[in-house]
Short mmCIF file of C-alpha atoms and ligand atoms in Angstrom, two decimals:
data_model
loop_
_atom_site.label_atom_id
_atom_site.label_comp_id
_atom_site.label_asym_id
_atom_site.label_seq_id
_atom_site.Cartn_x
_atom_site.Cartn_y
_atom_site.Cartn_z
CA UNK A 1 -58.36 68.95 169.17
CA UNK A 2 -56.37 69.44 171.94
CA UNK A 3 -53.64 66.59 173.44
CA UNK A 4 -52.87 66.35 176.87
CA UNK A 5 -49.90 64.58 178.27
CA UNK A 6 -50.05 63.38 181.78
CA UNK A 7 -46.78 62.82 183.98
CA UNK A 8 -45.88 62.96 187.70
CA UNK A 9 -43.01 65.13 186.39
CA UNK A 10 -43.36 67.86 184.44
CA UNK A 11 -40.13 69.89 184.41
CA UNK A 12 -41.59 73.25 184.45
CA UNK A 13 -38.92 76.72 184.89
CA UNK A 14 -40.52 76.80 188.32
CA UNK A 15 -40.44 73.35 189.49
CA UNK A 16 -41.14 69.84 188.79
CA UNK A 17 -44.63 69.34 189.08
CA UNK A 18 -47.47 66.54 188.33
CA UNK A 19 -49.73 67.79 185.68
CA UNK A 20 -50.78 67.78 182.37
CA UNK A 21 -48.81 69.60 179.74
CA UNK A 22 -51.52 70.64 176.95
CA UNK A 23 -50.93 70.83 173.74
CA UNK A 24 -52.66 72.35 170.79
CA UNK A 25 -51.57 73.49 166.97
CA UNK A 26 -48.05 72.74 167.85
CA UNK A 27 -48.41 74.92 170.67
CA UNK A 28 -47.98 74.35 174.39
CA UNK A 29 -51.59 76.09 175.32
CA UNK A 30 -50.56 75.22 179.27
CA UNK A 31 -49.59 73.30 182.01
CA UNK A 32 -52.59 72.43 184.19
CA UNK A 33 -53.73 70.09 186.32
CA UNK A 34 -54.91 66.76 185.56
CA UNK A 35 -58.51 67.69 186.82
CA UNK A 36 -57.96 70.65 184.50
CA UNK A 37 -57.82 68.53 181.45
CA UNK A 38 -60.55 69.25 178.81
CA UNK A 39 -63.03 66.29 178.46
CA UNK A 40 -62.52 66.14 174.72
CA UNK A 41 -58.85 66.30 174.65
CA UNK A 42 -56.90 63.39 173.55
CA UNK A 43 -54.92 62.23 176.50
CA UNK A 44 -51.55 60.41 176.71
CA UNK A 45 -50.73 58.51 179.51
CA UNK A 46 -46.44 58.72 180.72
CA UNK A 47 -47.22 57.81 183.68
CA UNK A 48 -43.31 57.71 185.79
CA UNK A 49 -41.78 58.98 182.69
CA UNK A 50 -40.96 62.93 183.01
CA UNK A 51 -41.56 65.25 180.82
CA UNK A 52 -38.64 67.92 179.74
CA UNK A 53 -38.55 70.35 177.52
CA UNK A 54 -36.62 69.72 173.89
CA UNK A 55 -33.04 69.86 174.35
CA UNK A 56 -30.90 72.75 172.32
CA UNK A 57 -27.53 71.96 170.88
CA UNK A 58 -25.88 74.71 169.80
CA UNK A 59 -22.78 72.83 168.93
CA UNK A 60 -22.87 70.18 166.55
CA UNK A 61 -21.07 69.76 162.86
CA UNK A 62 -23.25 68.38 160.40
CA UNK A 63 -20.95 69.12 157.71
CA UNK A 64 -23.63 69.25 155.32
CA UNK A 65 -23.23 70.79 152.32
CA UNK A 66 -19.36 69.22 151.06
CA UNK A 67 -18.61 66.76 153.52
CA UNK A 68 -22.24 65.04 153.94
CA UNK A 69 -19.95 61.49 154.38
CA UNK A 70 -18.74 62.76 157.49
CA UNK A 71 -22.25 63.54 158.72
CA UNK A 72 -25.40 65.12 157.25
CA UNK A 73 -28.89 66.76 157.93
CA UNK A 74 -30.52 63.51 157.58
CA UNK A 75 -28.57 61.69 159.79
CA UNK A 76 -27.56 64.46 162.50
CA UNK A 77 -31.03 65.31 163.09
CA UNK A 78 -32.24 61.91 163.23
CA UNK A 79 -29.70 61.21 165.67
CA UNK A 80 -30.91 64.28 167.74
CA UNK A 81 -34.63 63.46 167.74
CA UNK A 82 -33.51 59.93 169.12
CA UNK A 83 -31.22 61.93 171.80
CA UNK A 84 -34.47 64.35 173.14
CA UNK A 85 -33.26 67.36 170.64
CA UNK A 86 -35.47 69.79 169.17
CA UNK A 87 -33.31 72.00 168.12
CA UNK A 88 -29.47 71.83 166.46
CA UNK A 89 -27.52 74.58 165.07
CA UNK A 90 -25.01 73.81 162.96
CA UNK A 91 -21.05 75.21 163.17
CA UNK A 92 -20.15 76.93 160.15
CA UNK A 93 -16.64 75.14 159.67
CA UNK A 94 -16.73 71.68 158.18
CA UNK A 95 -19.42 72.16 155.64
CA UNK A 96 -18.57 73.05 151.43
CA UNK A 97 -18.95 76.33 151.35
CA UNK A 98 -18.24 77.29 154.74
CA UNK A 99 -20.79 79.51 155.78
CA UNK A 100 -18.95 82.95 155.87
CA UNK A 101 -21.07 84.53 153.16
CA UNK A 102 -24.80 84.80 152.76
CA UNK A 103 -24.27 82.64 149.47
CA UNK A 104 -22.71 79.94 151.48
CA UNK A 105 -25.98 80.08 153.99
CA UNK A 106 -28.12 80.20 151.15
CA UNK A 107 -26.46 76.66 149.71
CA UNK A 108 -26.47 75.15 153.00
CA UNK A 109 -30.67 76.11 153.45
CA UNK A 110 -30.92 74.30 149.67
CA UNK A 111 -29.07 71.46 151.06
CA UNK A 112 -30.96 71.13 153.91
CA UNK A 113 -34.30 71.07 152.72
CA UNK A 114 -36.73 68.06 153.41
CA UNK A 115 -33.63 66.58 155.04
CA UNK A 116 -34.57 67.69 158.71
CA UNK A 117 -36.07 65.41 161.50
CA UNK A 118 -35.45 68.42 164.06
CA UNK A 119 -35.61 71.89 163.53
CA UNK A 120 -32.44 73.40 162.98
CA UNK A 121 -30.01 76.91 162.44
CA UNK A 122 -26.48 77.83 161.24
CA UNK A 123 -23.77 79.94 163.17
CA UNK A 124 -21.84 81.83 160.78
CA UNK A 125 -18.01 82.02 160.59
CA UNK A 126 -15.64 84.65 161.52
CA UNK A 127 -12.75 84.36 159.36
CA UNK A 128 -9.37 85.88 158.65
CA UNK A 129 -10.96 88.22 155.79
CA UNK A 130 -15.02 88.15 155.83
CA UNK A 131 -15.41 91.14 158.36
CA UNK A 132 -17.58 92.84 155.22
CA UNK A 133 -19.94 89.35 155.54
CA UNK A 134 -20.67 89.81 159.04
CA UNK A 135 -23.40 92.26 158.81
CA UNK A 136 -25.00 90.24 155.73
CA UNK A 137 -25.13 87.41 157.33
CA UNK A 138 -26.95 88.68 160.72
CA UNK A 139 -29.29 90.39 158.20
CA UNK A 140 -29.44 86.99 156.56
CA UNK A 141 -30.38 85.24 159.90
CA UNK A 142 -27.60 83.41 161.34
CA UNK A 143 -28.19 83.69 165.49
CA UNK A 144 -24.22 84.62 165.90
CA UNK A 145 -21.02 83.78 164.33
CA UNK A 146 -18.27 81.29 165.41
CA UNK A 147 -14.23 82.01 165.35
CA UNK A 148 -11.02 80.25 165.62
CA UNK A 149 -7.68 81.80 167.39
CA UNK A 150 -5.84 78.78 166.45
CA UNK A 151 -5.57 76.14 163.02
CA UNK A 152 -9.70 74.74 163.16
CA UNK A 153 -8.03 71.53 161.33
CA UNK A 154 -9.41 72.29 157.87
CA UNK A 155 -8.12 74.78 155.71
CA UNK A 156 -10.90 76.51 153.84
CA UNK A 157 -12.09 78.47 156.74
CA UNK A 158 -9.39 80.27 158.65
CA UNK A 159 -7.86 80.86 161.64
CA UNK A 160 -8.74 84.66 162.72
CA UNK A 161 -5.85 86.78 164.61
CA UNK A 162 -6.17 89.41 166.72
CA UNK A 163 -5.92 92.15 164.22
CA UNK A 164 -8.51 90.72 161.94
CA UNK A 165 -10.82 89.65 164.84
CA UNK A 166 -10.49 93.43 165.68
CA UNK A 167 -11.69 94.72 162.12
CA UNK A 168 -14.72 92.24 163.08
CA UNK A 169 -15.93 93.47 166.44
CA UNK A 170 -17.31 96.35 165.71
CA UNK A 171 -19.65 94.69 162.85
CA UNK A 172 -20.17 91.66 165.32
CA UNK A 173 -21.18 94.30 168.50
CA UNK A 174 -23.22 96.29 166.08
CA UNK A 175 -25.24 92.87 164.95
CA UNK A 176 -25.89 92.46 168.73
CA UNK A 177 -25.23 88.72 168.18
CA UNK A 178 -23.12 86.64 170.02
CA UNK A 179 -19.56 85.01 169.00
CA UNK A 180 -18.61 81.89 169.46
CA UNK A 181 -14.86 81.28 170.24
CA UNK A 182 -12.69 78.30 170.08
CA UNK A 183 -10.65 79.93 172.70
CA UNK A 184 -6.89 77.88 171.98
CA UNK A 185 -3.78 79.68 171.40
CA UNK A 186 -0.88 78.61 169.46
CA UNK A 187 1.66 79.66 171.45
CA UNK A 188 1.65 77.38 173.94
CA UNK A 189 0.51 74.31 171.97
CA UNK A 190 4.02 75.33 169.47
CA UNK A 191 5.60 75.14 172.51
CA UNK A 192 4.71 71.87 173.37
CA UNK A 193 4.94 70.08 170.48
CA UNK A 194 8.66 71.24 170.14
CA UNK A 195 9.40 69.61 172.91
CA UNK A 196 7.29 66.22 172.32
CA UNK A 197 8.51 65.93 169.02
CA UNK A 198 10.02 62.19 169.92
CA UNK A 199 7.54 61.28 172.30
CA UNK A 200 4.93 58.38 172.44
CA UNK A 201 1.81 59.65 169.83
CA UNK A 202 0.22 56.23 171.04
CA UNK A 203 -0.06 57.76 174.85
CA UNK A 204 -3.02 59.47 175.78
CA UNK A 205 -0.43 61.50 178.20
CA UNK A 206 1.79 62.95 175.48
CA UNK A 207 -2.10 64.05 173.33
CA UNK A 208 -2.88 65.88 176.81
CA UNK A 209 0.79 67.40 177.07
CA UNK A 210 0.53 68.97 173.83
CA UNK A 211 -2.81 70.93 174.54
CA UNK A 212 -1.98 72.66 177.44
CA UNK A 213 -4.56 74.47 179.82
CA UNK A 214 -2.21 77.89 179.24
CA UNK A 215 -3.50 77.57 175.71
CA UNK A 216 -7.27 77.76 176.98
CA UNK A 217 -6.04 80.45 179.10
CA UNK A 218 -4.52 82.76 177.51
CA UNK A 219 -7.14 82.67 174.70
CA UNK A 220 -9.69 83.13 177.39
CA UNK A 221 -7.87 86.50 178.77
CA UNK A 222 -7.31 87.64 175.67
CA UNK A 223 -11.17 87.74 174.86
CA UNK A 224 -11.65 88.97 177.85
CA UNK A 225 -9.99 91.94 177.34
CA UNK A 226 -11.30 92.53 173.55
CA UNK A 227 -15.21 91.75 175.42
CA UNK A 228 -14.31 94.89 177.22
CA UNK A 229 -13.30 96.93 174.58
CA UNK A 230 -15.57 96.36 172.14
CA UNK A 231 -18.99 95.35 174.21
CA UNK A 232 -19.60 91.85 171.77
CA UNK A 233 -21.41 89.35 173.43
CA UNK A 234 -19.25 86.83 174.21
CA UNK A 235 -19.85 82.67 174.34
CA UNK A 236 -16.78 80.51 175.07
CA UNK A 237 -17.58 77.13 173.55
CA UNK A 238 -16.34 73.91 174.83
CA UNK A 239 -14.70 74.76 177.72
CA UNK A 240 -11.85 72.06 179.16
CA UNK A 241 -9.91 73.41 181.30
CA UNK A 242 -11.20 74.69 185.21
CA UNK A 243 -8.06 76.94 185.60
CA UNK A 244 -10.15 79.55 183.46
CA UNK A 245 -13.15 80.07 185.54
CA UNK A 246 -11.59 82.06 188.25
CA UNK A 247 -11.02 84.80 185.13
CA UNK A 248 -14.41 84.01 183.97
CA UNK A 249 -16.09 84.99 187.09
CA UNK A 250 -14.72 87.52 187.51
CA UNK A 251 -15.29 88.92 183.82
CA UNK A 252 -18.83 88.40 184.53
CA UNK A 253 -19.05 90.19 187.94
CA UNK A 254 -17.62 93.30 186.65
CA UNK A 255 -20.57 92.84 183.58
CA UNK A 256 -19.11 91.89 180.93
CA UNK A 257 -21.68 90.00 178.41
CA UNK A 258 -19.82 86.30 178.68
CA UNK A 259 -21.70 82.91 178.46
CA UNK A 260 -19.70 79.56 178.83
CA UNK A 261 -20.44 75.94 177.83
CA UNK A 262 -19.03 72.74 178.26
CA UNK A 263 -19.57 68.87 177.00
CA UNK A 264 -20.40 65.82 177.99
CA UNK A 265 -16.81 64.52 176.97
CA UNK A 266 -15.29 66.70 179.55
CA UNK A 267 -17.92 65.74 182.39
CA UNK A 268 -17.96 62.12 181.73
CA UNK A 269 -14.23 60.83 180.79
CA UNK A 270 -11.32 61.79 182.79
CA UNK A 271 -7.46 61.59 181.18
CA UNK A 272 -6.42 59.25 183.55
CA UNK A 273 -9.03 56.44 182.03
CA UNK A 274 -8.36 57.15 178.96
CA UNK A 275 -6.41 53.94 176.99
CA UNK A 276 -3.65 54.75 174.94
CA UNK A 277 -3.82 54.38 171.35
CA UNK A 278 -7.89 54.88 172.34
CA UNK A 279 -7.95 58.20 169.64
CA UNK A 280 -11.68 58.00 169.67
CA UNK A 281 -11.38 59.92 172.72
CA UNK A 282 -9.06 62.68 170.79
CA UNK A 283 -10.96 66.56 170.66
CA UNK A 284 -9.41 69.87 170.95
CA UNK A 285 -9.25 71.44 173.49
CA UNK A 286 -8.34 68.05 175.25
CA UNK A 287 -10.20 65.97 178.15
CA UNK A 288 -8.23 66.59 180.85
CA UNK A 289 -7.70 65.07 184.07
CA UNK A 290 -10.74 63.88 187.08
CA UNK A 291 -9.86 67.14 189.32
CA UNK A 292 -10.56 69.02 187.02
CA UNK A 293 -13.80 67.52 185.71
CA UNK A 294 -14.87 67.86 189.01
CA UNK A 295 -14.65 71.40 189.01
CA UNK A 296 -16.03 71.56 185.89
CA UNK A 297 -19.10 70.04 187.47
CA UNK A 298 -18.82 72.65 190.53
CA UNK A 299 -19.03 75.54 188.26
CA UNK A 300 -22.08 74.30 186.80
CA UNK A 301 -23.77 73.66 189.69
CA UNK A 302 -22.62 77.33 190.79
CA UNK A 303 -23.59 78.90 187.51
CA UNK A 304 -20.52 79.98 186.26
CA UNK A 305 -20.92 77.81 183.12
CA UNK A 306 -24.12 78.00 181.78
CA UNK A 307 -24.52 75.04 179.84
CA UNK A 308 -23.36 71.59 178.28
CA UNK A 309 -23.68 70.93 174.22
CA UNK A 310 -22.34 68.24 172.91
CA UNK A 311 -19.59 69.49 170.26
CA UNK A 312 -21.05 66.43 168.22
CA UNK A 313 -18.23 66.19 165.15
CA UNK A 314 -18.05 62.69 163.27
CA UNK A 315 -15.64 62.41 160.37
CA UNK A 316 -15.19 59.13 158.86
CA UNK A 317 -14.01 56.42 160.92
CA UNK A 318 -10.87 55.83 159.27
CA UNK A 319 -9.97 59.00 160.12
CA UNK A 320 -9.60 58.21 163.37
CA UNK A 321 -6.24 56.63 162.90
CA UNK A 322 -7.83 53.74 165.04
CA UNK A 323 -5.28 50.96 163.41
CA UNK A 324 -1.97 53.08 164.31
CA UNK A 325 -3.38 54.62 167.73
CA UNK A 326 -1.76 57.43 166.78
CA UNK A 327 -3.26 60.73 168.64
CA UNK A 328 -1.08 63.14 166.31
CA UNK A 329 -2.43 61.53 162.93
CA UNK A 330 -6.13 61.09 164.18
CA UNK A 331 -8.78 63.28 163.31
CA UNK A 332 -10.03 64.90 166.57
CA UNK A 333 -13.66 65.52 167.81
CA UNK A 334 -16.09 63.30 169.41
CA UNK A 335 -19.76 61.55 168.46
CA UNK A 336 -22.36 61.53 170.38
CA UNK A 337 -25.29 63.56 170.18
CA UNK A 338 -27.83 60.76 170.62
CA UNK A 339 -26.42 59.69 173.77
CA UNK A 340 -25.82 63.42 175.49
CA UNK A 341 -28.97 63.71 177.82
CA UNK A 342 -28.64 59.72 179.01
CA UNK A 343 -24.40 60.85 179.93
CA UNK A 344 -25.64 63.31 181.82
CA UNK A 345 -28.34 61.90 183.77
CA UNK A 346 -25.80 59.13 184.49
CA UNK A 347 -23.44 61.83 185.85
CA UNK A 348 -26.17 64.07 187.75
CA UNK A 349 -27.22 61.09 189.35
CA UNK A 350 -23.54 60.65 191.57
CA UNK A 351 -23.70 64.26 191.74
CA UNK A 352 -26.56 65.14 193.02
CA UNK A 353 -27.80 67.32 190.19
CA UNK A 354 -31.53 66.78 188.55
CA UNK A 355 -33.92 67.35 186.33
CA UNK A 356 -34.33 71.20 186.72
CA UNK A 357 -30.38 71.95 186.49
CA UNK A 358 -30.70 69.81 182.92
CA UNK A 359 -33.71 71.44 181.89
CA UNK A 360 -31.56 74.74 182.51
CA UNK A 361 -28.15 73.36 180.85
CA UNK A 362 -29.66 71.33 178.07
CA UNK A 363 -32.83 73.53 177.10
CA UNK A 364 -33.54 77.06 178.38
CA UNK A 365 -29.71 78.24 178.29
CA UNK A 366 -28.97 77.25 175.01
CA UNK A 367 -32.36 78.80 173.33
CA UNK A 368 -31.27 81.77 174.84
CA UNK A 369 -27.61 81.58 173.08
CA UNK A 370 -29.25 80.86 169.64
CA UNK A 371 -31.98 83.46 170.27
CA UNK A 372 -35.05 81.12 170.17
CA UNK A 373 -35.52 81.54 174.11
CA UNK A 374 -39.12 82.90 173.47
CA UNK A 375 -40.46 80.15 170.95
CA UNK A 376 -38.40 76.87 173.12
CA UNK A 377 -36.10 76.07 175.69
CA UNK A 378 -39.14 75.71 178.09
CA UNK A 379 -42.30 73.83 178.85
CA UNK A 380 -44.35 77.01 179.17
CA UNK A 381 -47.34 78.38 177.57
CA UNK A 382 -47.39 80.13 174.17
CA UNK A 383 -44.11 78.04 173.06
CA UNK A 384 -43.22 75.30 170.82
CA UNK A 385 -44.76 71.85 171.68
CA UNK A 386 -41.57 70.43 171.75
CA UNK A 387 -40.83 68.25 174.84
CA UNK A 388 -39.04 65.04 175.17
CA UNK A 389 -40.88 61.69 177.22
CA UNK A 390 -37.78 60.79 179.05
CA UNK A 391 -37.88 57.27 181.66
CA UNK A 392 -35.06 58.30 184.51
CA UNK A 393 -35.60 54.48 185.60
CA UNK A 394 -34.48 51.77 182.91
CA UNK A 395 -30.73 51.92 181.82
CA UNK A 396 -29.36 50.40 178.39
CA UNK A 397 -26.27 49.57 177.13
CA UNK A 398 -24.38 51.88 174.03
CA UNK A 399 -24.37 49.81 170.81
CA UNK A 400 -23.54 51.27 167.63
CA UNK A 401 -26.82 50.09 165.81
CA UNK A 402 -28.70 52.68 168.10
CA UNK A 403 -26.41 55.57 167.53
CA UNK A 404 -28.31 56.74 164.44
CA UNK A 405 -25.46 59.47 163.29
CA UNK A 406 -23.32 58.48 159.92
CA UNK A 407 -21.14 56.25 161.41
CA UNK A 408 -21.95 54.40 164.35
CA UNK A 409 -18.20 55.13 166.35
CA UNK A 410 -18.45 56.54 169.81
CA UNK A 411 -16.36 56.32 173.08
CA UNK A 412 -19.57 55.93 174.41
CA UNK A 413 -19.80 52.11 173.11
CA UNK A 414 -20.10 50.11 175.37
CA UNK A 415 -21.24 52.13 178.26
CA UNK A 416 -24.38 51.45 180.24
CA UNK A 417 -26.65 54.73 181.19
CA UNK A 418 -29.41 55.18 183.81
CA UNK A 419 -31.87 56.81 181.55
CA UNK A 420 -34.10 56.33 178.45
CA UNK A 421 -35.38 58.78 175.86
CA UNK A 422 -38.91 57.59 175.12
CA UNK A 423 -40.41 59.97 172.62
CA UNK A 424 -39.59 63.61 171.43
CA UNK A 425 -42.17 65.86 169.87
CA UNK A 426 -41.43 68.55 167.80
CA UNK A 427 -44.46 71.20 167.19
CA UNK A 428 -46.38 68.22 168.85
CA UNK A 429 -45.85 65.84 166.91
CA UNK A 430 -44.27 62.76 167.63
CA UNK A 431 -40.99 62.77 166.00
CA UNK A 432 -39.03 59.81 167.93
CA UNK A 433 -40.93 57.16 169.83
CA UNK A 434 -39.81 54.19 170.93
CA UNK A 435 -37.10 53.27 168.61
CA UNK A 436 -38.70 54.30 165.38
CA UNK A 437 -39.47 57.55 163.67
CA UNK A 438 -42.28 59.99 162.19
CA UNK A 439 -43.04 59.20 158.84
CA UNK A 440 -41.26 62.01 157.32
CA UNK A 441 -38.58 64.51 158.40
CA UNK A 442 -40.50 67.35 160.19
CA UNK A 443 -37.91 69.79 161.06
CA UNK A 444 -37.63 72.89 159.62
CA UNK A 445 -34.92 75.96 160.11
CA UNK A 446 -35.59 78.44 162.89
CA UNK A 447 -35.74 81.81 163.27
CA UNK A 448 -34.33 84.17 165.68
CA UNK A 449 -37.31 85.29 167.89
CA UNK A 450 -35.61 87.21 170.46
CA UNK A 451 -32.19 89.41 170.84
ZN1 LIG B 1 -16.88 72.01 167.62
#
């Protein structure tokens, strides 16, 4: 039998629109009018609440297999379906194996089974000596592979440099996936930290100093220029820093195959709010200062980033180096996946952005990077029920007993949002509602349905 939900707003690639999204064998079967509604079908009233479509992350670490006590399937995915995600995939770094062989994706599927509230994929790892793997693995299914120019803080998966990334284009270009690039050079960080040697690890100031934007820079050129040798599609995760985009742009009008993203960290904080000693607040590259998160948000709004994932990486919280305040000894990324969509909404409210540019940001763009963009991404017919019930009206305050990742620590703590995520269905099916959860974990991992 056939379910129809009813809202005023139904976020739809061509507008927002009243109607009734219809749903049927985990299918979206259309999005009609109310009158349109079969008489048998079981209805659901949302009345204000809106209706968007299930939010993508392609950038979260869920460090599952090997480090499942800094996060894990179980709890990641929970903490998605509570944050209107359908979909994670996982980065290839943090887990035990890392996955740069098909072996290592093979032990992370094992892991992962029956532990899944959303569905979920893996990117696979560039590294300094698993050009060979590449092909494998895109034969294997991964939707693209990730790489580091600079130290990715753990040592089992390496650091690639220019000569090794170029024994891996060719495989990469051939696979006619994407990579992924934390785009930092040394250089200029090596620089820095010679001369803050002495300085005051407690200041948020002397953290910022020692991540400079020429780091994100020059990294960015550099790609730039292998992108047009080698004809790779290119993504440029998490970017910080808005002296890049001019480059960017420019890459892209002369055709080069370049996708951008940035996080809610970046949008939300600013440097100059940011306490000292306050190292839950530490990431790599660094939040930088309010002029340039406003331009940040510009580019967004002009399209030269295409979307925002969260970067969600937990470790545990003494890691953190919370007791000492100590930016150079703390461990640096930043949780938050269940509070992404509410950040946002917050932010697009003071800057005049809605529903439509998240839907875009949140959903459609990132399906395309992960190569699901013809199964999700969109409330559309002939895709994947899954759709998030989503109240722009109430607000709440952050507490850590509604985080629902490992360990509830957040710079988000404390914050009050506009915005509530009701319910998220995945396939249909109710997997979040209300505070509680489906019965059993639901998710399951997906598959590339589109190049
Ligand atoms: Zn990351």
């Amino acid at each position: 039998m056939a379910q129809a939900f009813l809202s005023k707003r139904v976020v739809t690639p061509q507008g927002v629109v009243p109607g009734a999204l219809l749903v049927e064998a985990g299918k979206i079967v259309a999005v009609c009018r109310e009158s349109e509604v079969p008489r048998d079908a079981e209805v659901l009233d949302c009345g204000e609440a809106a209706l968007l479509p299930g939010l993508v992350d392609t950038h979260v670490h869920i460090n599952q297999p090997g480090r499942t006590e800094w996060e894990g399937f179980h709890t990641a995915t929970r903490a998605a379906a509570a944050g209107g995600y359908t979909t994670l995939v996982d980065m290839p770094l943090n887990c035990l194996p890392e996955t740069t062989t098909v072996a290592a994706l093979e032990a992370k599927r094992e892991s992962a089974r029956g532990e899944a509230w959303v569905d979920w994929m893996s990117w696979g790892g560039a590294v300094a000596d698993n050009q060979k793997h590449i092909l494998p693995l895109a034969a294997a299914g991964v939707p693209g592979f990730k790489c580091f120019l600079i130290y990715p803080g753990c040592d089992g998966f390496t650091m690639i440099d220019q000569q090794q990334l170029e024994a891996a284009l060719p495989y990469i270009a051939e696979s006619g996936l994407p990579l992924l690039v934390h785009a930092e050079l040394a250089g200029p960080i090596d620089e820095a930290m010679l001369r803050l040697r002495d300085a005051d690890w407690r200041s948020y100031a002397t953290y910022l100093a020692s991540r400079p934007d020429e780091a994100e820079l020059q990294a960015i050129r550099l790609m730039i220029r292998l992108c047009r040798e080698y004809r790779f599609r290119l993504h440029i995760v998490h970017l910080s820093t808005a002296l890049a985009l001019d480059d960017l742009r420019a890459a892209r009008a002369e055709g080069l195959p370049i996708t951008v993203e940035t996080c809610p960290h970046y949008l939300h904080f600013c440097a100059e709010e940011i306490a000292d000693g306050a190292t839950l607040s530490k990431c790599a590259p660094p939040i930088r200062g309010g002029a340039n998160r406003d331009a940040l948000w510009r580019a967004l709004g002009d399209g030269d980033i295409d979307m925002i994932v969260t970067d969600h990486s937990p470790c545990p919280p003494e890691m953190k180096g919370m007791e000492t305040g100590r930016f150079d000894l703390a461990w640096g990324g930043i949780a938050g996946l269940s509070v992404a969509l509410p950040v946002i909404y917050t932010e697009c409210l003071r800057r005049g952005f809605g529903l439509m540019e998240i839907a875009r940001w949140m959903s459609s763009a990132p399906a395309a990077l992960a190569g699901i963009g013809s199964k999700a991404g969109a409330l559309v017919a002939g895709r994947d029920a899954n759709f998030v019930i989503f109240d722009t009206e109430a607000s709440f305050e952050v507490v850590p007993g509604k985080l629902h990742f490992r360990h509830a620590v957040s710079p988000y703590v404390g914050e009050t949002l506009r915005s509530v995520v009701k319910a998220t269905y995945l396939r249909g099916e109710a997997v979040y509602r209300d505070g509680g959860f489906a019965s059993s974990p639901l998710g399951c991992e997906a598959t590339l349905s589109s190049l």
